C-alpha cells in the first residue's frame, strides 16, 4: 500500500491533516473541506480576480461535451500511457478542470485492478466542485499550478491537458523517475469550428513551447492523435463555450453555429511525455 498524498499549508508549508471536516496544520491554519469533498487552498492575496479560472458556463459546457465521449480517444491514450507500467502510481492533474480525465483514469485503474492515487488542482472553484461531484476518491483542491500545495518529489506522473503550467513547479513535484504528460492542440485542432469564427486562422498558441529548452525536462516520447468529429447540433454551442474562441464569437456567428444540423471538425492533440532531468 502506497502512502497517501498530502497537502501542504499554503501559508506556512507544514503538512495539512484532515480533522473533523477541516484541514489543519501545526500552526492552526485551517481550511474547510467542502461537503462535496474538496478544499480551497488558494489564498486571497494570490487571486487575480474574485473567481479566477474558467467560469461556470465554460465548465458545465466542457463537462457536458466531454461526457458525451467526443474526446474519448485522448482519454484512452492518457490512461494507456499512465497505467502502462506496473508500479503503483501517484498522479496529479494540473488544471484538471471538471475532472473528465481523472474520472477516466480512476475507472481504467479500477478495471485493471491497479493502484492509482489521484489528485487534481484547478484555479476555478466551479471546476473543482464539479470534479468533486464525480466522487473519484481523488484529493482535490482549488489552487494554482504556479503554486501547487504539495511537497516536493511526491508524484510519479503529472498531467497537463490544455492548462497553464510552471515547469519549475512541475519539476519540483515529480520524483526522480517521474514523467510529465502534456497535451496541447495540434495544427488541425477544431478547424471546422474556427473557420466559422475567423476569416484568417490564427495558429493555436499551445502550451508545449513552455518546455522547449527547459533544463528540468527531457522530451522522451510524443504522439499526435487526430480524428474527424461529427458534432451533433445540440452539442455545438457546448464545444464553442468550452474553448477560448467563445469570447471572440460574434452573436450572428453564434446563431449560425446553433442553427447547423451538425458540425464536422478535425480534432488534433499533441501529446508530449517528458522525463525529469536531475
Ligand atoms: C482549457 S481548460 C482544461 C481543463 C481540463 N484539463 C480539460 O482538458 O478538461 C484550462 C483549465 O485551467 C484552469 N486554470 C487557468 N489558470 C490556472 C492556474 N493558474 N492554475 C490552475 N488552473 C488554472 C482553468 O480554470 C481551466 O479549468
Ligand atoms: Zn500553516
PDB file of C-alpha atoms and ligand atoms in Angstrom:
ATOM      1  CA  UNK A   1       0.000   0.000   0.000  1.00  0.00           C
ATOM      2  CA  UNK A   2       1.478   3.342  -1.002  1.00  0.00           C
ATOM      3  CA  UNK A   3       1.499   6.381   1.261  1.00  0.00           C
ATOM      4  CA  UNK A   4      -1.381   8.786   0.738  1.00  0.00           C
ATOM      5  CA  UNK A   5      -0.800  12.133  -0.972  1.00  0.00           C
ATOM      6  CA  UNK A   6      -0.839  15.035   1.482  1.00  0.00           C
ATOM      7  CA  UNK A   7      -1.461  18.751   1.087  1.00  0.00           C
ATOM      8  CA  UNK A   8       0.945  21.381   2.315  1.00  0.00           C
ATOM      9  CA  UNK A   9      -0.319  24.504   4.071  1.00  0.00           C
ATOM     10  CA  UNK A  10      -0.153  27.411   1.599  1.00  0.00           C
ATOM     11  CA  UNK A  11       0.743  29.821   4.429  1.00  0.00           C
ATOM     12  CA  UNK A  12       3.467  28.045   6.416  1.00  0.00           C
ATOM     13  CA  UNK A  13       4.238  24.950   4.283  1.00  0.00           C
ATOM     14  CA  UNK A  14       3.535  22.430   7.070  1.00  0.00           C
ATOM     15  CA  UNK A  15       1.579  19.243   6.294  1.00  0.00           C
ATOM     16  CA  UNK A  16      -2.199  19.569   6.460  1.00  0.00           C
ATOM     17  CA  UNK A  17      -4.096  16.969   8.457  1.00  0.00           C
ATOM     18  CA  UNK A  18      -7.801  16.310   7.913  1.00  0.00           C
ATOM     19  CA  UNK A  19      -9.694  16.589  11.206  1.00  0.00           C
ATOM     20  CA  UNK A  20     -13.482  16.649  11.505  1.00  0.00           C
ATOM     21  CA  UNK A  21     -14.171  18.302   8.201  1.00  0.00           C
ATOM     22  CA  UNK A  22     -11.229  20.734   8.097  1.00  0.00           C
ATOM     23  CA  UNK A  23      -7.607  20.637   7.061  1.00  0.00           C
ATOM     24  CA  UNK A  24      -5.358  21.913   9.837  1.00  0.00           C
ATOM     25  CA  UNK A  25      -1.613  22.498  10.129  1.00  0.00           C
ATOM     26  CA  UNK A  26       0.530  22.610  13.287  1.00  0.00           C
ATOM     27  CA  UNK A  27       0.271  26.398  13.238  1.00  0.00           C
ATOM     28  CA  UNK A  28      -3.512  26.084  13.283  1.00  0.00           C
ATOM     29  CA  UNK A  29      -4.101  27.467   9.815  1.00  0.00           C
ATOM     30  CA  UNK A  30      -7.474  25.961   8.929  1.00  0.00           C
ATOM     31  CA  UNK A  31      -9.148  25.223   5.595  1.00  0.00           C
ATOM     32  CA  UNK A  32     -12.687  23.874   5.499  1.00  0.00           C
ATOM     33  CA  UNK A  33     -13.306  20.787   3.448  1.00  0.00           C
ATOM     34  CA  UNK A  34     -16.490  21.305   1.429  1.00  0.00           C
ATOM     35  CA  UNK A  35     -19.103  18.573   1.819  1.00  0.00           C
ATOM     36  CA  UNK A  36     -18.626  17.697  -1.841  1.00  0.00           C
ATOM     37  CA  UNK A  37     -15.045  16.694  -0.965  1.00  0.00           C
ATOM     38  CA  UNK A  38     -12.604  19.428  -1.955  1.00  0.00           C
ATOM     39  CA  UNK A  39     -10.678  22.201  -0.229  1.00  0.00           C
ATOM     40  CA  UNK A  40      -9.920  25.763  -1.243  1.00  0.00           C
ATOM     41  CA  UNK A  41      -6.184  26.367  -0.760  1.00  0.00           C
ATOM     42  CA  UNK A  42      -5.985  29.479  -2.916  1.00  0.00           C
ATOM     43  CA  UNK A  43      -5.005  32.393  -0.714  1.00  0.00           C
ATOM     44  CA  UNK A  44      -6.985  35.585  -1.288  1.00  0.00           C
ATOM     45  CA  UNK A  45      -3.800  37.567  -1.964  1.00  0.00           C
ATOM     46  CA  UNK A  46      -2.926  35.146  -4.803  1.00  0.00           C
ATOM     47  CA  UNK A  47      -6.248  35.602  -6.593  1.00  0.00           C
ATOM     48  CA  UNK A  48      -6.203  37.763  -9.698  1.00  0.00           C
ATOM     49  CA  UNK A  49      -9.994  38.170  -9.526  1.00  0.00           C
ATOM     50  CA  UNK A  50     -12.871  37.086  -7.315  1.00  0.00           C
ATOM     51  CA  UNK A  51     -13.448  33.924  -9.353  1.00  0.00           C
ATOM     52  CA  UNK A  52     -10.279  33.144 -11.300  1.00  0.00           C
ATOM     53  CA  UNK A  53     -10.109  30.443 -13.967  1.00  0.00           C
ATOM     54  CA  UNK A  54     -12.863  29.147 -16.215  1.00  0.00           C
ATOM     55  CA  UNK A  55     -16.351  30.312 -15.329  1.00  0.00           C
ATOM     56  CA  UNK A  56     -19.392  28.155 -14.623  1.00  0.00           C
ATOM     57  CA  UNK A  57     -20.737  28.273 -18.195  1.00  0.00           C
ATOM     58  CA  UNK A  58     -17.396  27.118 -19.607  1.00  0.00           C
ATOM     59  CA  UNK A  59     -17.037  24.349 -17.029  1.00  0.00           C
ATOM     60  CA  UNK A  60     -20.567  22.994 -17.468  1.00  0.00           C
ATOM     61  CA  UNK A  61     -20.299  23.112 -21.275  1.00  0.00           C
ATOM     62  CA  UNK A  62     -16.959  21.285 -21.161  1.00  0.00           C
ATOM     63  CA  UNK A  63     -18.395  18.679 -18.817  1.00  0.00           C
ATOM     64  CA  UNK A  64     -21.432  18.085 -20.998  1.00  0.00           C
ATOM     65  CA  UNK A  65     -19.337  17.870 -24.189  1.00  0.00           C
ATOM     66  CA  UNK A  66     -16.621  15.616 -22.758  1.00  0.00           C
ATOM     67  CA  UNK A  67     -19.105  13.307 -21.019  1.00  0.00           C
ATOM     68  CA  UNK A  68     -20.574  12.546 -24.451  1.00  0.00           C
ATOM     69  CA  UNK A  69     -17.272  10.916 -25.406  1.00  0.00           C
ATOM     70  CA  UNK A  70     -16.122  13.300 -28.144  1.00  0.00           C
ATOM     71  CA  UNK A  71     -12.531  13.274 -26.784  1.00  0.00           C
ATOM     72  CA  UNK A  72     -12.547   9.599 -25.760  1.00  0.00           C
ATOM     73  CA  UNK A  73      -9.503   8.810 -27.910  1.00  0.00           C
ATOM     74  CA  UNK A  74      -7.451  11.260 -25.850  1.00  0.00           C
ATOM     75  CA  UNK A  75      -8.754   9.915 -22.530  1.00  0.00           C
ATOM     76  CA  UNK A  76      -7.915   6.344 -23.606  1.00  0.00           C
ATOM     77  CA  UNK A  77      -4.410   7.247 -24.758  1.00  0.00           C
ATOM     78  CA  UNK A  78      -3.696   9.048 -21.470  1.00  0.00           C
ATOM     79  CA  UNK A  79      -4.909   6.059 -19.462  1.00  0.00           C
ATOM     80  CA  UNK A  80      -2.715   3.733 -21.549  1.00  0.00           C
ATOM     81  CA  UNK A  81       0.332   5.959 -21.018  1.00  0.00           C
ATOM     82  CA  UNK A  82      -0.216   6.440 -17.293  1.00  0.00           C
ATOM     83  CA  UNK A  83      -1.216   2.872 -16.460  1.00  0.00           C
ATOM     84  CA  UNK A  84       1.216   1.342 -18.943  1.00  0.00           C
ATOM     85  CA  UNK A  85       3.788   0.223 -16.389  1.00  0.00           C
ATOM     86  CA  UNK A  86       3.258  -1.938 -13.329  1.00  0.00           C
ATOM     87  CA  UNK A  87       4.453   0.278 -10.491  1.00  0.00           C
ATOM     88  CA  UNK A  88       1.997   1.836  -8.045  1.00  0.00           C
ATOM     89  CA  UNK A  89       1.291   5.383  -9.098  1.00  0.00           C
ATOM     90  CA  UNK A  90       0.535   8.798  -7.716  1.00  0.00           C
ATOM     91  CA  UNK A  91      -0.800  11.184 -10.297  1.00  0.00           C
ATOM     92  CA  UNK A  92      -1.585  14.885 -10.167  1.00  0.00           C
ATOM     93  CA  UNK A  93      -3.685  16.568 -12.847  1.00  0.00           C
ATOM     94  CA  UNK A  94      -2.566  20.218 -13.043  1.00  0.00           C
ATOM     95  CA  UNK A  95      -5.526  22.326 -14.182  1.00  0.00           C
ATOM     96  CA  UNK A  96      -7.847  19.306 -14.042  1.00  0.00           C
ATOM     97  CA  UNK A  97     -10.996  21.259 -14.922  1.00  0.00           C
ATOM     98  CA  UNK A  98     -14.155  19.335 -14.093  1.00  0.00           C
ATOM     99  CA  UNK A  99     -12.301  16.053 -13.789  1.00  0.00           C
ATOM    100  CA  UNK A 100     -13.082  14.181 -17.002  1.00  0.00           C
ATOM    101  CA  UNK A 101      -9.562  12.747 -17.424  1.00  0.00           C
ATOM    102  CA  UNK A 102      -9.275  11.936 -13.705  1.00  0.00           C
ATOM    103  CA  UNK A 103     -12.557  10.046 -13.967  1.00  0.00           C
ATOM    104  CA  UNK A 104     -11.357   8.007 -16.925  1.00  0.00           C
ATOM    105  CA  UNK A 105      -8.094   7.222 -15.131  1.00  0.00           C
ATOM    106  CA  UNK A 106      -9.946   6.133 -11.978  1.00  0.00           C
ATOM    107  CA  UNK A 107     -12.260   3.815 -13.882  1.00  0.00           C
ATOM    108  CA  UNK A 108      -9.490   2.344 -16.051  1.00  0.00           C
ATOM    109  CA  UNK A 109      -7.339   1.712 -12.955  1.00  0.00           C
ATOM    110  CA  UNK A 110     -10.292   0.006 -11.244  1.00  0.00           C
ATOM    111  CA  UNK A 111     -10.956  -2.190 -14.301  1.00  0.00           C
ATOM    112  CA  UNK A 112      -7.301  -3.196 -14.437  1.00  0.00           C
ATOM    113  CA  UNK A 113      -7.138  -3.643 -10.642  1.00  0.00           C
ATOM    114  CA  UNK A 114      -4.287  -1.158 -10.493  1.00  0.00           C
ATOM    115  CA  UNK A 115      -3.485   1.074  -7.562  1.00  0.00           C
ATOM    116  CA  UNK A 116      -3.625   4.709  -8.646  1.00  0.00           C
ATOM    117  CA  UNK A 117      -3.782   7.596  -6.162  1.00  0.00           C
ATOM    118  CA  UNK A 118      -5.235  10.667  -7.824  1.00  0.00           C
ATOM    119  CA  UNK A 119      -5.019  14.372  -7.100  1.00  0.00           C
ATOM    120  CA  UNK A 120      -6.218  17.373  -9.052  1.00  0.00           C
ATOM    121  CA  UNK A 121      -5.967  21.127  -8.756  1.00  0.00           C
ATOM    122  CA  UNK A 122      -7.602  23.931 -10.677  1.00  0.00           C
ATOM    123  CA  UNK A 123      -7.808  27.643 -10.011  1.00  0.00           C
ATOM    124  CA  UNK A 124     -11.542  27.605 -10.809  1.00  0.00           C
ATOM    125  CA  UNK A 125     -13.687  26.753  -7.797  1.00  0.00           C
ATOM    126  CA  UNK A 126     -16.557  25.733 -10.055  1.00  0.00           C
ATOM    127  CA  UNK A 127     -14.283  23.276 -11.870  1.00  0.00           C
ATOM    128  CA  UNK A 128     -13.126  21.629  -8.646  1.00  0.00           C
ATOM    129  CA  UNK A 129     -16.674  21.496  -7.334  1.00  0.00           C
ATOM    130  CA  UNK A 130     -17.758  19.594 -10.452  1.00  0.00           C
ATOM    131  CA  UNK A 131     -14.710  17.318 -10.258  1.00  0.00           C
ATOM    132  CA  UNK A 132     -15.598  16.527  -6.621  1.00  0.00           C
ATOM    133  CA  UNK A 133     -19.136  15.570  -7.677  1.00  0.00           C
ATOM    134  CA  UNK A 134     -17.611  12.763  -9.719  1.00  0.00           C
ATOM    135  CA  UNK A 135     -16.802  11.016  -6.384  1.00  0.00           C
ATOM    136  CA  UNK A 136     -13.451   9.682  -7.514  1.00  0.00           C
ATOM    137  CA  UNK A 137     -11.710   9.391  -4.180  1.00  0.00           C
ATOM    138  CA  UNK A 138      -9.211  11.952  -5.531  1.00  0.00           C
ATOM    139  CA  UNK A 139      -7.575  14.672  -3.470  1.00  0.00           C
ATOM    140  CA  UNK A 140      -8.969  17.881  -4.957  1.00  0.00           C
ATOM    141  CA  UNK A 141      -8.097  21.499  -4.255  1.00  0.00           C
ATOM    142  CA  UNK A 142      -8.718  24.936  -5.633  1.00  0.00           C
ATOM    143  CA  UNK A 143      -5.117  26.041  -6.201  1.00  0.00           C
ATOM    144  CA  UNK A 144      -2.816  27.423  -8.860  1.00  0.00           C
ATOM    145  CA  UNK A 145      -0.405  25.392 -10.946  1.00  0.00           C
ATOM    146  CA  UNK A 146       2.084  28.206 -10.257  1.00  0.00           C
ATOM    147  CA  UNK A 147       1.949  27.426  -6.533  1.00  0.00           C
ATOM    148  CA  UNK A 148       0.754  23.835  -6.100  1.00  0.00           C
ATOM    149  CA  UNK A 149       0.073  22.910  -2.439  1.00  0.00           C
ATOM    150  CA  UNK A 150       2.100  19.684  -2.357  1.00  0.00           C
ATOM    151  CA  UNK A 151       5.542  18.648  -1.110  1.00  0.00           C
ATOM    152  CA  UNK A 152       8.491  18.015  -3.415  1.00  0.00           C
ATOM    153  CA  UNK A 153       9.007  14.731  -5.279  1.00  0.00           C
ATOM    154  CA  UNK A 154       5.654  13.200  -4.318  1.00  0.00           C
ATOM    155  CA  UNK A 155       4.278  12.276  -7.746  1.00  0.00           C
ATOM    156  CA  UNK A 156       5.122   9.631 -10.343  1.00  0.00           C
ATOM    157  CA  UNK A 157       3.071  11.324 -13.051  1.00  0.00           C
ATOM    158  CA  UNK A 158       1.837  14.820 -13.795  1.00  0.00           C
ATOM    159  CA  UNK A 159      -0.824  15.534 -16.353  1.00  0.00           C
ATOM    160  CA  UNK A 160      -1.435  18.904 -18.001  1.00  0.00           C
ATOM    161  CA  UNK A 161      -4.226  18.989 -20.582  1.00  0.00           C
ATOM    162  CA  UNK A 162      -4.696  22.392 -22.217  1.00  0.00           C
ATOM    163  CA  UNK A 163      -3.802  24.107 -18.929  1.00  0.00           C
ATOM    164  CA  UNK A 164      -1.201  26.610 -17.754  1.00  0.00           C
ATOM    165  CA  UNK A 165       1.952  25.091 -16.280  1.00  0.00           C
ATOM    166  CA  UNK A 166       5.026  26.192 -14.369  1.00  0.00           C
ATOM    167  CA  UNK A 167       7.960  23.978 -15.499  1.00  0.00           C
ATOM    168  CA  UNK A 168       9.836  24.745 -12.247  1.00  0.00           C
ATOM    169  CA  UNK A 169       6.884  23.694 -10.077  1.00  0.00           C
ATOM    170  CA  UNK A 170       6.228  20.609 -12.195  1.00  0.00           C
ATOM    171  CA  UNK A 171       9.865  19.542 -11.782  1.00  0.00           C
ATOM    172  CA  UNK A 172       9.673  20.133  -8.027  1.00  0.00           C
ATOM    173  CA  UNK A 173       6.592  17.897  -7.649  1.00  0.00           C
ATOM    174  CA  UNK A 174       7.893  14.901  -9.602  1.00  0.00           C
ATOM    175  CA  UNK A 175      10.012  12.180  -8.102  1.00  0.00           C
ATOM    176  CA  UNK A 176      13.297  11.266  -9.816  1.00  0.00           C
ATOM    177  CA  UNK A 177      11.724   8.759 -12.220  1.00  0.00           C
ATOM    178  CA  UNK A 178       8.666  10.952 -12.706  1.00  0.00           C
ATOM    179  CA  UNK A 179       7.059  11.830 -16.018  1.00  0.00           C
ATOM    180  CA  UNK A 180       5.141  14.862 -17.165  1.00  0.00           C
ATOM    181  CA  UNK A 181       2.475  14.326 -19.812  1.00  0.00           C
ATOM    182  CA  UNK A 182       1.493  17.499 -21.604  1.00  0.00           C
ATOM    183  CA  UNK A 183      -1.387  17.766 -24.037  1.00  0.00           C
ATOM    184  CA  UNK A 184      -1.908  20.725 -26.310  1.00  0.00           C
ATOM    185  CA  UNK A 185      -3.649  21.452 -29.584  1.00  0.00           C
ATOM    186  CA  UNK A 186      -2.178  20.302 -32.878  1.00  0.00           C
ATOM    187  CA  UNK A 187      -2.435  22.424 -36.043  1.00  0.00           C
ATOM    188  CA  UNK A 188      -5.721  20.907 -37.226  1.00  0.00           C
ATOM    189  CA  UNK A 189      -7.494  21.080 -33.891  1.00  0.00           C
ATOM    190  CA  UNK A 190     -11.092  22.324 -34.231  1.00  0.00           C
ATOM    191  CA  UNK A 191     -10.540  23.929 -37.624  1.00  0.00           C
ATOM    192  CA  UNK A 192     -14.136  23.048 -38.519  1.00  0.00           C
ATOM    193  CA  UNK A 193     -15.250  25.311 -35.674  1.00  0.00           C
ATOM    194  CA  UNK A 194     -12.772  28.159 -36.026  1.00  0.00           C
ATOM    195  CA  UNK A 195     -13.477  28.581 -39.759  1.00  0.00           C
ATOM    196  CA  UNK A 196     -16.905  29.869 -38.735  1.00  0.00           C
ATOM    197  CA  UNK A 197     -15.336  32.479 -36.433  1.00  0.00           C
ATOM    198  CA  UNK A 198     -12.128  33.763 -38.004  1.00  0.00           C
ATOM    199  CA  UNK A 199     -11.558  34.814 -41.604  1.00  0.00           C
ATOM    200  CA  UNK A 200      -7.880  34.165 -41.070  1.00  0.00           C
ATOM    201  CA  UNK A 201      -6.947  31.159 -38.949  1.00  0.00           C
ATOM    202  CA  UNK A 202      -4.555  32.105 -36.197  1.00  0.00           C
ATOM    203  CA  UNK A 203      -2.436  29.111 -35.174  1.00  0.00           C
ATOM    204  CA  UNK A 204      -3.048  27.850 -31.633  1.00  0.00           C
ATOM    205  CA  UNK A 205      -0.614  29.223 -29.116  1.00  0.00           C
ATOM    206  CA  UNK A 206      -0.473  25.788 -27.451  1.00  0.00           C
ATOM    207  CA  UNK A 207       1.430  25.105 -24.257  1.00  0.00           C
ATOM    208  CA  UNK A 208       4.312  22.935 -25.478  1.00  0.00           C
ATOM    209  CA  UNK A 209       6.707  25.792 -26.168  1.00  0.00           C
ATOM    210  CA  UNK A 210       6.772  26.340 -22.401  1.00  0.00           C
ATOM    211  CA  UNK A 211       9.008  23.300 -22.102  1.00  0.00           C
ATOM    212  CA  UNK A 212      11.313  23.958 -25.003  1.00  0.00           C
ATOM    213  CA  UNK A 213      14.879  24.468 -23.779  1.00  0.00           C
ATOM    214  CA  UNK A 214      13.890  23.927 -20.151  1.00  0.00           C
ATOM    215  CA  UNK A 215      16.723  22.125 -18.395  1.00  0.00           C
ATOM    216  CA  UNK A 216      14.461  20.381 -15.861  1.00  0.00           C
ATOM    217  CA  UNK A 217      12.795  18.202 -18.523  1.00  0.00           C
ATOM    218  CA  UNK A 218      13.764  15.994 -21.423  1.00  0.00           C
ATOM    219  CA  UNK A 219      11.268  15.049 -24.149  1.00  0.00           C
ATOM    220  CA  UNK A 220      11.133  11.250 -24.366  1.00  0.00           C
ATOM    221  CA  UNK A 221       8.039  10.453 -26.447  1.00  0.00           C
ATOM    222  CA  UNK A 222       5.469  12.272 -28.498  1.00  0.00           C
ATOM    223  CA  UNK A 223       2.233  11.347 -30.209  1.00  0.00           C
ATOM    224  CA  UNK A 224      -0.245  13.073 -32.460  1.00  0.00           C
ATOM    225  CA  UNK A 225      -3.867  11.955 -32.194  1.00  0.00           C
ATOM    226  CA  UNK A 226      -6.339  13.002 -34.848  1.00  0.00           C
ATOM    227  CA  UNK A 227      -9.914  12.146 -35.662  1.00  0.00           C
ATOM    228  CA  UNK A 228     -12.784  13.706 -37.584  1.00  0.00           C
ATOM    229  CA  UNK A 229     -15.685  14.538 -35.321  1.00  0.00           C
ATOM    230  CA  UNK A 230     -19.280  14.931 -36.263  1.00  0.00           C
ATOM    231  CA  UNK A 231     -20.649  17.130 -33.505  1.00  0.00           C
ATOM    232  CA  UNK A 232     -24.417  16.923 -33.051  1.00  0.00           C
ATOM    233  CA  UNK A 233     -26.396  20.134 -33.352  1.00  0.00           C
ATOM    234  CA  UNK A 234     -27.230  20.268 -29.637  1.00  0.00           C
ATOM    235  CA  UNK A 235     -23.530  19.951 -28.684  1.00  0.00           C
ATOM    236  CA  UNK A 236     -22.082  22.658 -30.958  1.00  0.00           C
ATOM    237  CA  UNK A 237     -22.583  25.548 -28.537  1.00  0.00           C
ATOM    238  CA  UNK A 238     -21.091  23.484 -25.703  1.00  0.00           C
ATOM    239  CA  UNK A 239     -17.999  22.933 -27.823  1.00  0.00           C
ATOM    240  CA  UNK A 240     -17.778  26.650 -28.564  1.00  0.00           C
ATOM    241  CA  UNK A 241     -18.319  27.646 -24.919  1.00  0.00           C
ATOM    242  CA  UNK A 242     -15.602  25.321 -23.610  1.00  0.00           C
ATOM    243  CA  UNK A 243     -12.957  26.982 -25.830  1.00  0.00           C
ATOM    244  CA  UNK A 244     -11.395  30.448 -25.643  1.00  0.00           C
ATOM    245  CA  UNK A 245     -12.967  31.174 -29.087  1.00  0.00           C
ATOM    246  CA  UNK A 246     -16.214  31.687 -27.243  1.00  0.00           C
ATOM    247  CA  UNK A 247     -15.075  35.181 -26.227  1.00  0.00           C
ATOM    248  CA  UNK A 248     -14.364  36.228 -29.809  1.00  0.00           C
ATOM    249  CA  UNK A 249     -17.531  34.875 -31.407  1.00  0.00           C
ATOM    250  CA  UNK A 250     -19.986  37.475 -32.693  1.00  0.00           C
ATOM    251  CA  UNK A 251     -23.701  36.961 -31.864  1.00  0.00           C
ATOM    252  CA  UNK A 252     -24.538  36.278 -35.541  1.00  0.00           C
ATOM    253  CA  UNK A 253     -21.765  33.650 -35.765  1.00  0.00           C
ATOM    254  CA  UNK A 254     -23.077  32.009 -32.626  1.00  0.00           C
ATOM    255  CA  UNK A 255     -26.613  31.983 -34.030  1.00  0.00           C
ATOM    256  CA  UNK A 256     -25.324  30.447 -37.261  1.00  0.00           C
ATOM    257  CA  UNK A 257     -23.412  27.731 -35.371  1.00  0.00           C
ATOM    258  CA  UNK A 258     -26.524  26.979 -33.314  1.00  0.00           C
ATOM    259  CA  UNK A 259     -28.585  26.559 -36.491  1.00  0.00           C
ATOM    260  CA  UNK A 260     -26.342  23.897 -38.068  1.00  0.00           C
ATOM    261  CA  UNK A 261     -27.674  20.328 -38.270  1.00  0.00           C
ATOM    262  CA  UNK A 262     -24.181  19.140 -37.243  1.00  0.00           C
ATOM    263  CA  UNK A 263     -20.575  20.352 -37.327  1.00  0.00           C
ATOM    264  CA  UNK A 264     -17.725  18.413 -38.828  1.00  0.00           C
ATOM    265  CA  UNK A 265     -14.296  19.189 -37.495  1.00  0.00           C
ATOM    266  CA  UNK A 266     -10.937  17.533 -37.048  1.00  0.00           C
ATOM    267  CA  UNK A 267      -9.621  17.183 -33.533  1.00  0.00           C
ATOM    268  CA  UNK A 268      -5.860  17.055 -33.239  1.00  0.00           C
ATOM    269  CA  UNK A 269      -3.971  16.569 -29.978  1.00  0.00           C
ATOM    270  CA  UNK A 270      -0.220  16.765 -29.499  1.00  0.00           C
ATOM    271  CA  UNK A 271       0.886  14.649 -26.544  1.00  0.00           C
ATOM    272  CA  UNK A 272       4.421  15.037 -25.255  1.00  0.00           C
ATOM    273  CA  UNK A 273       5.940  12.945 -22.499  1.00  0.00           C
ATOM    274  CA  UNK A 274       8.847  14.448 -20.574  1.00  0.00           C
ATOM    275  CA  UNK A 275      11.187  12.814 -18.072  1.00  0.00           C
ATOM    276  CA  UNK A 276      12.516  14.826 -15.170  1.00  0.00           C
ATOM    277  CA  UNK A 277      16.222  15.558 -15.538  1.00  0.00           C
ATOM    278  CA  UNK A 278      18.258  15.691 -12.374  1.00  0.00           C
TER     279      UNK A 278
HETATM  280  C1  LIG B   1      -8.853  24.545 -21.208  1.00  0.00           C
HETATM  281  S1  LIG B   1      -9.228  24.159 -19.543  1.00  0.00           S
HETATM  282  C2  LIG B   1      -8.705  22.456 -19.448  1.00  0.00           C
HETATM  283  C3  LIG B   1      -9.293  21.700 -18.301  1.00  0.00           C
HETATM  284  C4  LIG B   1      -9.002  20.182 -18.299  1.00  0.00           C
HETATM  285  N1  LIG B   1      -7.593  19.893 -18.219  1.00  0.00           N
HETATM  286  C5  LIG B   1      -9.615  19.542 -19.529  1.00  0.00           C
HETATM  287  O1  LIG B   1      -8.884  19.356 -20.511  1.00  0.00           O
HETATM  288  O2  LIG B   1     -10.817  19.248 -19.495  1.00  0.00           O
HETATM  289  C6  LIG B   1      -7.998  25.034 -18.637  1.00  0.00           C
HETATM  290  C7  LIG B   1      -8.191  24.941 -17.120  1.00  0.00           C
HETATM  291  O3  LIG B   1      -7.090  25.607 -16.482  1.00  0.00           O
HETATM  292  C8  LIG B   1      -7.606  26.284 -15.355  1.00  0.00           C
HETATM  293  N2  LIG B   1      -6.606  27.295 -14.969  1.00  0.00           N
HETATM  294  C9  LIG B   1      -6.340  28.501 -15.530  1.00  0.00           C
HETATM  295  N3  LIG B   1      -5.308  29.097 -14.888  1.00  0.00           N
HETATM  296  C10 LIG B   1      -4.902  28.230 -13.894  1.00  0.00           C
HETATM  297  C11 LIG B   1      -3.872  28.253 -12.902  1.00  0.00           C
HETATM  298  N4  LIG B   1      -3.039  29.275 -12.785  1.00  0.00           N
HETATM  299  N5  LIG B   1      -3.780  27.204 -12.057  1.00  0.00           N
HETATM  300  C12 LIG B   1      -4.625  26.154 -12.162  1.00  0.00           C
HETATM  301  N6  LIG B   1      -5.600  26.067 -13.088  1.00  0.00           N
HETATM  302  C13 LIG B   1      -5.728  27.087 -13.947  1.00  0.00           C
HETATM  303  C14 LIG B   1      -8.954  26.799 -15.811  1.00  0.00           C
HETATM  304  O4  LIG B   1      -9.795  27.118 -14.735  1.00  0.00           O
HETATM  305  C15 LIG B   1      -9.456  25.610 -16.630  1.00  0.00           C
HETATM  306  O5  LIG B   1     -10.190  24.693 -15.844  1.00  0.00           O
HETATM  307 ZN1  LIG B   2       0.059  26.558   8.171  1.00  0.00          ZN
END
